[in-house]
Coordinates of C-alpha atoms in Angstrom, one line a residue:
X1 CA 81.1 118.8 81.9
X2 CA 80.8 118.7 85.6
X3 CA 80.2 115.8 87.9
X4 CA 76.7 116.3 89.5
X5 CA 76.4 113.1 91.4
X6 CA 78.9 110.2 92.4
X7 CA 77.5 106.9 93.5
X8 CA 79.8 104.3 95.0
X9 CA 79.0 100.5 95.9
X10 CA 81.6 98.5 97.6
X11 CA 84.5 100.7 96.6
X12 CA 87.5 100.6 99.1
X13 CA 86.1 101.5 102.4
X14 CA 82.6 102.4 101.1
X15 CA 79.8 100.1 101.3
X16 CA 77.4 102.7 99.8
X17 CA 77.8 106.5 99.1
X18 CA 75.5 108.8 97.1
X19 CA 76.9 112.4 96.9
X20 CA 75.4 115.3 95.2
X21 CA 78.2 117.9 94.1
X22 CA 78.3 121.6 93.3
X23 CA 79.8 122.9 90.1
X24 CA 82.6 124.8 91.8
X25 CA 84.6 123.8 94.9
X26 CA 83.7 120.7 96.9
X27 CA 85.7 120.0 100.0
X28 CA 85.8 116.6 101.8
X29 CA 87.0 117.1 105.3
X30 CA 87.8 114.5 108.0
X31 CA 90.5 112.5 109.8
X32 CA 93.4 110.6 108.1
X33 CA 92.1 107.1 106.9
X34 CA 88.4 108.1 106.9
X35 CA 88.1 107.8 103.0
X36 CA 88.6 111.2 101.6
X37 CA 91.1 110.2 99.2
X38 CA 89.1 107.4 98.1
X39 CA 86.4 109.6 96.9
X40 CA 88.9 111.4 94.7
X41 CA 90.3 108.1 93.4
X42 CA 86.7 107.1 92.5
X43 CA 86.4 110.3 90.3
X44 CA 89.9 109.6 88.8
X45 CA 88.4 106.0 87.8
X46 CA 85.7 107.8 85.9
X47 CA 88.2 109.6 83.7
X48 CA 91.1 107.3 83.3
X49 CA 89.5 103.7 83.9
X50 CA 92.0 103.0 86.6
X51 CA 93.0 104.1 90.2
X52 CA 95.6 106.7 90.8
X53 CA 96.9 104.9 93.7
X54 CA 96.5 101.2 93.2
X55 CA 97.0 99.5 89.8
X56 CA 95.3 96.2 91.0
X57 CA 91.6 96.8 90.4
X58 CA 90.5 93.7 92.4
X59 CA 92.4 95.3 95.6
X60 CA 90.0 98.2 95.4
X61 CA 87.0 96.0 95.9
X62 CA 85.6 96.4 99.6
X63 CA 86.9 93.5 101.7
X64 CA 84.5 90.5 101.6
X65 CA 82.6 91.7 98.6
X66 CA 82.5 90.5 95.0
X67 CA 82.5 93.6 93.1
X68 CA 82.6 97.5 93.2
X69 CA 80.8 100.1 91.1
X70 CA 81.4 103.6 90.4
X71 CA 78.7 105.9 88.8
X72 CA 79.1 109.4 87.8
X73 CA 76.4 111.7 86.5
X74 CA 77.7 114.5 84.2
X75 CA 74.7 116.4 83.2
X76 CA 72.6 113.9 81.1
X77 CA 75.5 111.5 80.7
X78 CA 76.3 108.7 83.0
X79 CA 79.7 107.0 83.3
X80 CA 80.1 103.8 85.1
X81 CA 83.2 101.7 86.2
X82 CA 82.3 98.1 87.3
X83 CA 84.9 95.5 88.5
X84 CA 84.0 92.0 89.5
X85 CA 86.4 89.5 90.9
X86 CA 88.0 87.3 88.4
X87 CA 86.4 89.3 85.4
X88 CA 87.5 92.1 83.3
X89 CA 86.7 95.6 84.2
X90 CA 83.9 97.4 82.4
X91 CA 83.6 101.1 81.6
X92 CA 80.2 102.2 80.3
X93 CA 79.0 105.5 78.8
X94 CA 75.3 105.9 79.2
X95 CA 75.0 102.3 79.9
X96 CA 76.9 101.2 76.7
X97 CA 80.1 99.2 77.4
X98 CA 83.2 100.3 75.6
X99 CA 85.0 97.7 73.6
X100 CA 88.3 98.9 74.8
X101 CA 89.2 101.2 77.7
X102 CA 91.4 103.4 75.4
X103 CA 88.1 104.7 73.8
X104 CA 87.0 106.6 76.9
X105 CA 90.5 108.3 77.7
X106 CA 90.1 112.0 77.1
X107 CA 86.3 112.3 77.2
X108 CA 86.4 113.6 80.8
X109 CA 89.6 115.4 81.2
X110 CA 90.9 115.5 84.6
X111 CA 94.1 116.8 86.7
X112 CA 95.0 115.2 90.1
X113 CA 97.3 116.9 92.5
X114 CA 98.8 115.1 95.4
X115 CA 101.7 115.2 97.8
X116 CA 103.3 112.3 95.8
X117 CA 103.7 114.8 93.0
X118 CA 107.1 115.6 94.4
X119 CA 108.2 112.3 92.6
X120 CA 108.0 114.2 89.3
X121 CA 111.0 116.2 90.6
X122 CA 112.9 113.8 92.7
X123 CA 112.0 110.6 91.1
X124 CA 113.3 108.7 88.0
X125 CA 112.7 109.7 84.4
X126 CA 109.9 107.2 84.2
X127 CA 107.8 109.3 86.6
X128 CA 108.2 112.2 84.1
X129 CA 107.6 110.2 81.0
X130 CA 104.3 108.9 82.6
X131 CA 103.4 112.5 83.3
X132 CA 103.7 113.7 79.8
X133 CA 102.2 110.5 78.2
X134 CA 99.1 111.0 80.6
X135 CA 98.5 114.5 79.4
X136 CA 99.1 113.9 75.7
X137 CA 96.9 110.9 75.7
X138 CA 94.0 113.0 77.0
X139 CA 94.2 115.1 73.8
X140 CA 95.5 112.8 71.0
X141 CA 94.0 109.4 70.6
X142 CA 96.6 108.6 67.9
X143 CA 99.4 109.2 70.4
X144 CA 97.8 106.7 72.9
X145 CA 97.5 104.0 70.2
X146 CA 101.0 104.6 69.1
X147 CA 102.2 104.4 72.8
X148 CA 100.2 101.2 73.4
X149 CA 101.8 99.6 70.3
X150 CA 105.2 101.0 71.1
X151 CA 105.1 99.3 74.4
X152 CA 104.1 96.0 73.0
X153 CA 106.8 96.0 70.5
X154 CA 109.3 96.9 73.1
X155 CA 108.1 94.1 75.4
X156 CA 108.5 91.6 72.4
X157 CA 112.0 92.9 71.4
X158 CA 113.2 92.6 75.1
X159 CA 111.7 89.1 75.4
X160 CA 113.3 88.0 72.0
X161 CA 116.7 89.4 73.3
X162 CA 116.5 87.3 76.4
X163 CA 115.3 84.2 74.6
X164 CA 118.1 84.4 72.0
X165 CA 120.5 84.8 75.0
X166 CA 119.1 81.7 76.6
X167 CA 119.2 79.7 73.3
X168 CA 122.7 80.9 72.5
X169 CA 121.6 81.9 68.9
X170 CA 121.5 85.3 67.6
X171 CA 119.3 86.4 64.8
X172 CA 119.8 89.9 63.9
X173 CA 116.9 89.7 61.1
X174 CA 114.5 88.8 63.8
X175 CA 115.5 91.8 66.0
X176 CA 115.2 94.1 62.9
X177 CA 111.5 93.1 62.5
X178 CA 110.8 94.6 65.9
X179 CA 113.1 97.6 65.2
X180 CA 110.7 98.4 62.4
X181 CA 107.7 98.3 64.7
X182 CA 109.5 100.5 67.3
X183 CA 110.4 103.1 64.6
X184 CA 106.9 103.1 63.3
X185 CA 105.4 103.9 66.5
X186 CA 108.3 105.6 68.2
X187 CA 108.9 108.3 65.6
X188 CA 105.3 109.6 66.4
X189 CA 105.9 109.6 70.2
X190 CA 109.1 111.7 69.5
X191 CA 107.4 114.4 67.4
X192 CA 104.2 114.5 69.8
X193 CA 106.4 114.8 72.9
X194 CA 108.5 117.6 71.4
X195 CA 105.5 119.5 70.2
X196 CA 103.7 119.1 73.6
X197 CA 106.7 120.5 75.6
X198 CA 106.9 123.6 73.4
X199 CA 103.2 124.4 73.9
X200 CA 103.4 123.5 77.5
X201 CA 106.3 125.7 78.6
X202 CA 104.4 129.1 78.5
X203 CA 101.8 127.6 80.9
X204 CA 104.4 126.3 83.2
X205 CA 106.2 129.6 83.3
X206 CA 103.0 131.5 84.2
X207 CA 102.1 129.3 87.1
X208 CA 105.6 128.9 88.3
X209 CA 106.0 132.8 88.5
X210 CA 102.5 132.9 90.2
X211 CA 103.7 130.6 92.9
X212 CA 107.2 131.9 93.5
X213 CA 107.3 135.4 91.9
X214 CA 108.6 136.7 88.7
X215 CA 112.1 137.0 89.7
X216 CA 113.1 133.4 90.2
X217 CA 113.8 131.5 86.9
X218 CA 112.4 128.0 86.1
X219 CA 112.5 126.1 82.8
X220 CA 111.1 122.8 81.3
X221 CA 112.8 121.1 78.3
X222 CA 112.6 117.8 76.4
X223 CA 115.7 115.5 76.6
X224 CA 116.1 112.9 74.0
X225 CA 118.6 111.5 71.4
X226 CA 118.1 113.6 68.3
X227 CA 119.3 111.0 65.9
X228 CA 116.7 109.2 63.9
X229 CA 115.5 106.1 65.9
X230 CA 116.4 103.7 63.1
X231 CA 120.2 104.8 63.4
X232 CA 119.9 104.5 67.1
X233 CA 118.6 101.0 67.3
X234 CA 121.0 99.8 64.7
X235 CA 124.0 101.2 66.6
X236 CA 122.9 99.8 70.0
X237 CA 121.9 96.4 68.6
X238 CA 125.3 94.7 69.7
X239 CA 125.1 96.4 72.9
X240 CA 121.4 95.4 73.5
X241 CA 122.5 91.8 72.5
X242 CA 124.4 91.6 75.8
X243 CA 122.4 93.8 78.0
X244 CA 119.2 91.9 77.0
X245 CA 117.0 95.0 76.9
X246 CA 116.6 97.8 74.5
X247 CA 118.9 100.7 75.4
X248 CA 117.5 103.5 73.2
X249 CA 114.2 105.0 72.3
X250 CA 111.4 107.0 73.6
X251 CA 111.2 104.9 76.6
X252 CA 114.5 106.4 77.6
X253 CA 113.5 110.1 77.1
X254 CA 113.2 112.7 80.0
X255 CA 111.7 116.0 80.9
X256 CA 114.4 118.4 82.2
X257 CA 113.3 120.7 84.9
X258 CA 116.0 123.4 85.6
X259 CA 116.5 126.5 87.9
X260 CA 119.0 127.5 85.2
X261 CA 120.6 125.7 82.3
X262 CA 123.2 124.1 84.7
X263 CA 121.1 123.6 87.8
X264 CA 118.5 120.8 87.7
X265 CA 116.0 121.4 90.4
X266 CA 116.3 117.8 91.3
X267 CA 119.9 118.2 92.5
X268 CA 120.0 122.0 93.4
X269 CA 116.6 123.1 94.3
X270 CA 115.2 123.5 98.0
X271 CA 112.4 121.5 99.1
X272 CA 110.2 124.7 98.6
X273 CA 111.4 125.1 95.1
X274 CA 110.8 121.4 94.3
X275 CA 107.2 121.7 95.6
X276 CA 106.8 124.9 93.5
X277 CA 107.9 123.0 90.3
X278 CA 105.5 120.1 90.9
X279 CA 102.5 122.3 91.7
X280 CA 103.3 124.6 88.6
X281 CA 103.5 121.5 86.3
X282 CA 100.1 120.2 87.5
X283 CA 98.4 123.6 87.2
X284 CA 100.0 124.0 83.8
X285 CA 98.7 120.6 82.8
X286 CA 95.2 121.9 83.6
X287 CA 95.6 125.0 81.4
X288 CA 97.1 123.1 78.6
X289 CA 94.2 120.5 78.5
X290 CA 91.8 123.5 78.6
X291 CA 93.4 125.2 75.6
X292 CA 93.5 121.9 73.6
X293 CA 90.2 120.4 74.4
X294 CA 88.0 123.5 75.0
X295 CA 86.8 121.8 78.2
X296 CA 87.6 122.6 81.8
X297 CA 89.1 119.5 83.2
X298 CA 88.0 118.4 86.7
X299 CA 90.6 119.2 89.3
X300 CA 91.5 117.1 92.3
X301 CA 93.4 118.4 95.1
X302 CA 94.5 115.7 97.7
X303 CA 95.8 116.8 101.1
X304 CA 98.0 119.5 99.7
X305 CA 97.4 122.3 102.2
X306 CA 99.5 121.0 104.8
X307 CA 102.5 121.8 102.6
X308 CA 101.4 125.5 102.2
X309 CA 101.0 128.5 104.5
X310 CA 97.5 129.8 105.2
X311 CA 98.1 132.8 102.8
X312 CA 99.2 130.6 100.0
X313 CA 96.2 128.2 100.8
X314 CA 93.8 131.1 100.4
X315 CA 95.4 132.2 97.1
X316 CA 95.2 128.7 95.8
X317 CA 91.4 128.3 96.7
X318 CA 90.9 131.8 95.1
X319 CA 92.6 130.8 92.0
X320 CA 90.9 127.4 91.4
X321 CA 87.6 128.6 92.4
X322 CA 87.7 131.4 89.7
X323 CA 86.2 131.4 86.4
X324 CA 89.5 130.4 84.8
X325 CA 89.1 126.8 86.5
X326 CA 86.1 124.5 86.6
X327 CA 84.9 121.9 89.1
X328 CA 87.3 121.3 92.0
X329 CA 87.3 118.5 94.5
X330 CA 89.6 118.6 97.5
X331 CA 90.4 117.1 100.7
X332 CA 91.6 118.4 104.0
X333 CA 91.9 117.2 107.6
X334 CA 91.0 120.5 109.2
X335 CA 87.3 121.7 108.9
X336 CA 88.1 125.0 110.4
X337 CA 90.8 125.9 107.7
X338 CA 88.6 125.5 104.7
X339 CA 85.7 127.2 106.5
X340 CA 87.8 130.3 107.5
X341 CA 89.0 130.5 103.8
X342 CA 85.5 130.4 102.4
X343 CA 84.3 133.0 104.9
X344 CA 86.9 135.3 103.1
X345 CA 85.6 134.4 99.6
X346 CA 81.8 134.8 100.2
X347 CA 80.9 134.7 96.6
X348 CA 82.6 131.3 95.8
X349 CA 80.1 128.5 95.3
X350 CA 81.2 125.6 97.6
X351 CA 80.2 122.7 99.4
X352 CA 81.7 121.1 102.5
X353 CA 81.3 117.3 103.2
X354 CA 82.2 115.6 106.4
X355 CA 83.8 112.2 105.9
X356 CA 84.0 109.6 108.7
X357 CA 84.7 105.9 108.4
X358 CA 83.3 105.4 104.8
X359 CA 80.3 107.9 105.3
X360 CA 79.9 111.2 103.6
X361 CA 77.5 113.8 104.8
X362 CA 76.9 117.4 103.8
X363 CA 78.2 119.6 106.4
X364 CA 75.1 121.7 106.2
X365 CA 72.7 118.9 106.0

């Protein structure tokens, strides 16, 4: 499904906005701070029920207002996200409110590419776990359920460890109760992540070689403790007693990103190689979601062209504008740059919008 129309009310720096989009490439151009990225974030909300940039929903309400509303028309379907101060967020599909936000995840596949994606390479393992959890959750509702329940059990176990320390009382039987819950949900996470990485690798390799050339090696792997989780938890129980947190399990896993088996790109890669890895990961995410769901995800590109030369920008636009991809929304600070690219791609359907201080206008309107 493509997003035909985006309507905003009191969202971030927008009082009102009503934007009619094309089914292929949509460009939002304007100065920094004009509100380009906010438009992409609104579209992200419609897929994931949350902001890509600010997890506090109330802070995305326009200053001085009591609510924000985002409405998206996808063909005959309307998706809405409404947040009122002091109330729970509402997600609606054709005006029917979901009982839980998790019900909506996966209905509108989406991939977001931003300059902050470099943290997938240079950041901690939590960034890479968040990446794979986000991809798998769009294709496997059982995975999302197990992830939610595992996180709750982990929080309860950690809380119990701290409470027993404060009370100076150790109760192994109580800890084992939460160990059983962690095993029940953690085993599913382990299996799903291993399966995902195996299926994901060919897509990553394809795009990585497209970016850097076929000569340069690059690999993705899954790093975890291979012992059964039940054994891991039993053997770490005494250590956990004194560290006051759970030191093993799926929440400690990582994704390895290497130039060669002994050369992690985080330590040995140049800035260019790290950027190439990050972009290849996100393009591979798109291809994986398409293969699993049969649906072209919406692709959001936020201010990534300043990191690429003009030749590579043109190649990327030609790629994402091809039949291989679906609808694309992108931002740029230089109107002339995107215009010159489209002049070289006359058959590519596109629309350019001028964004200025919370207003959006069709550049040809």
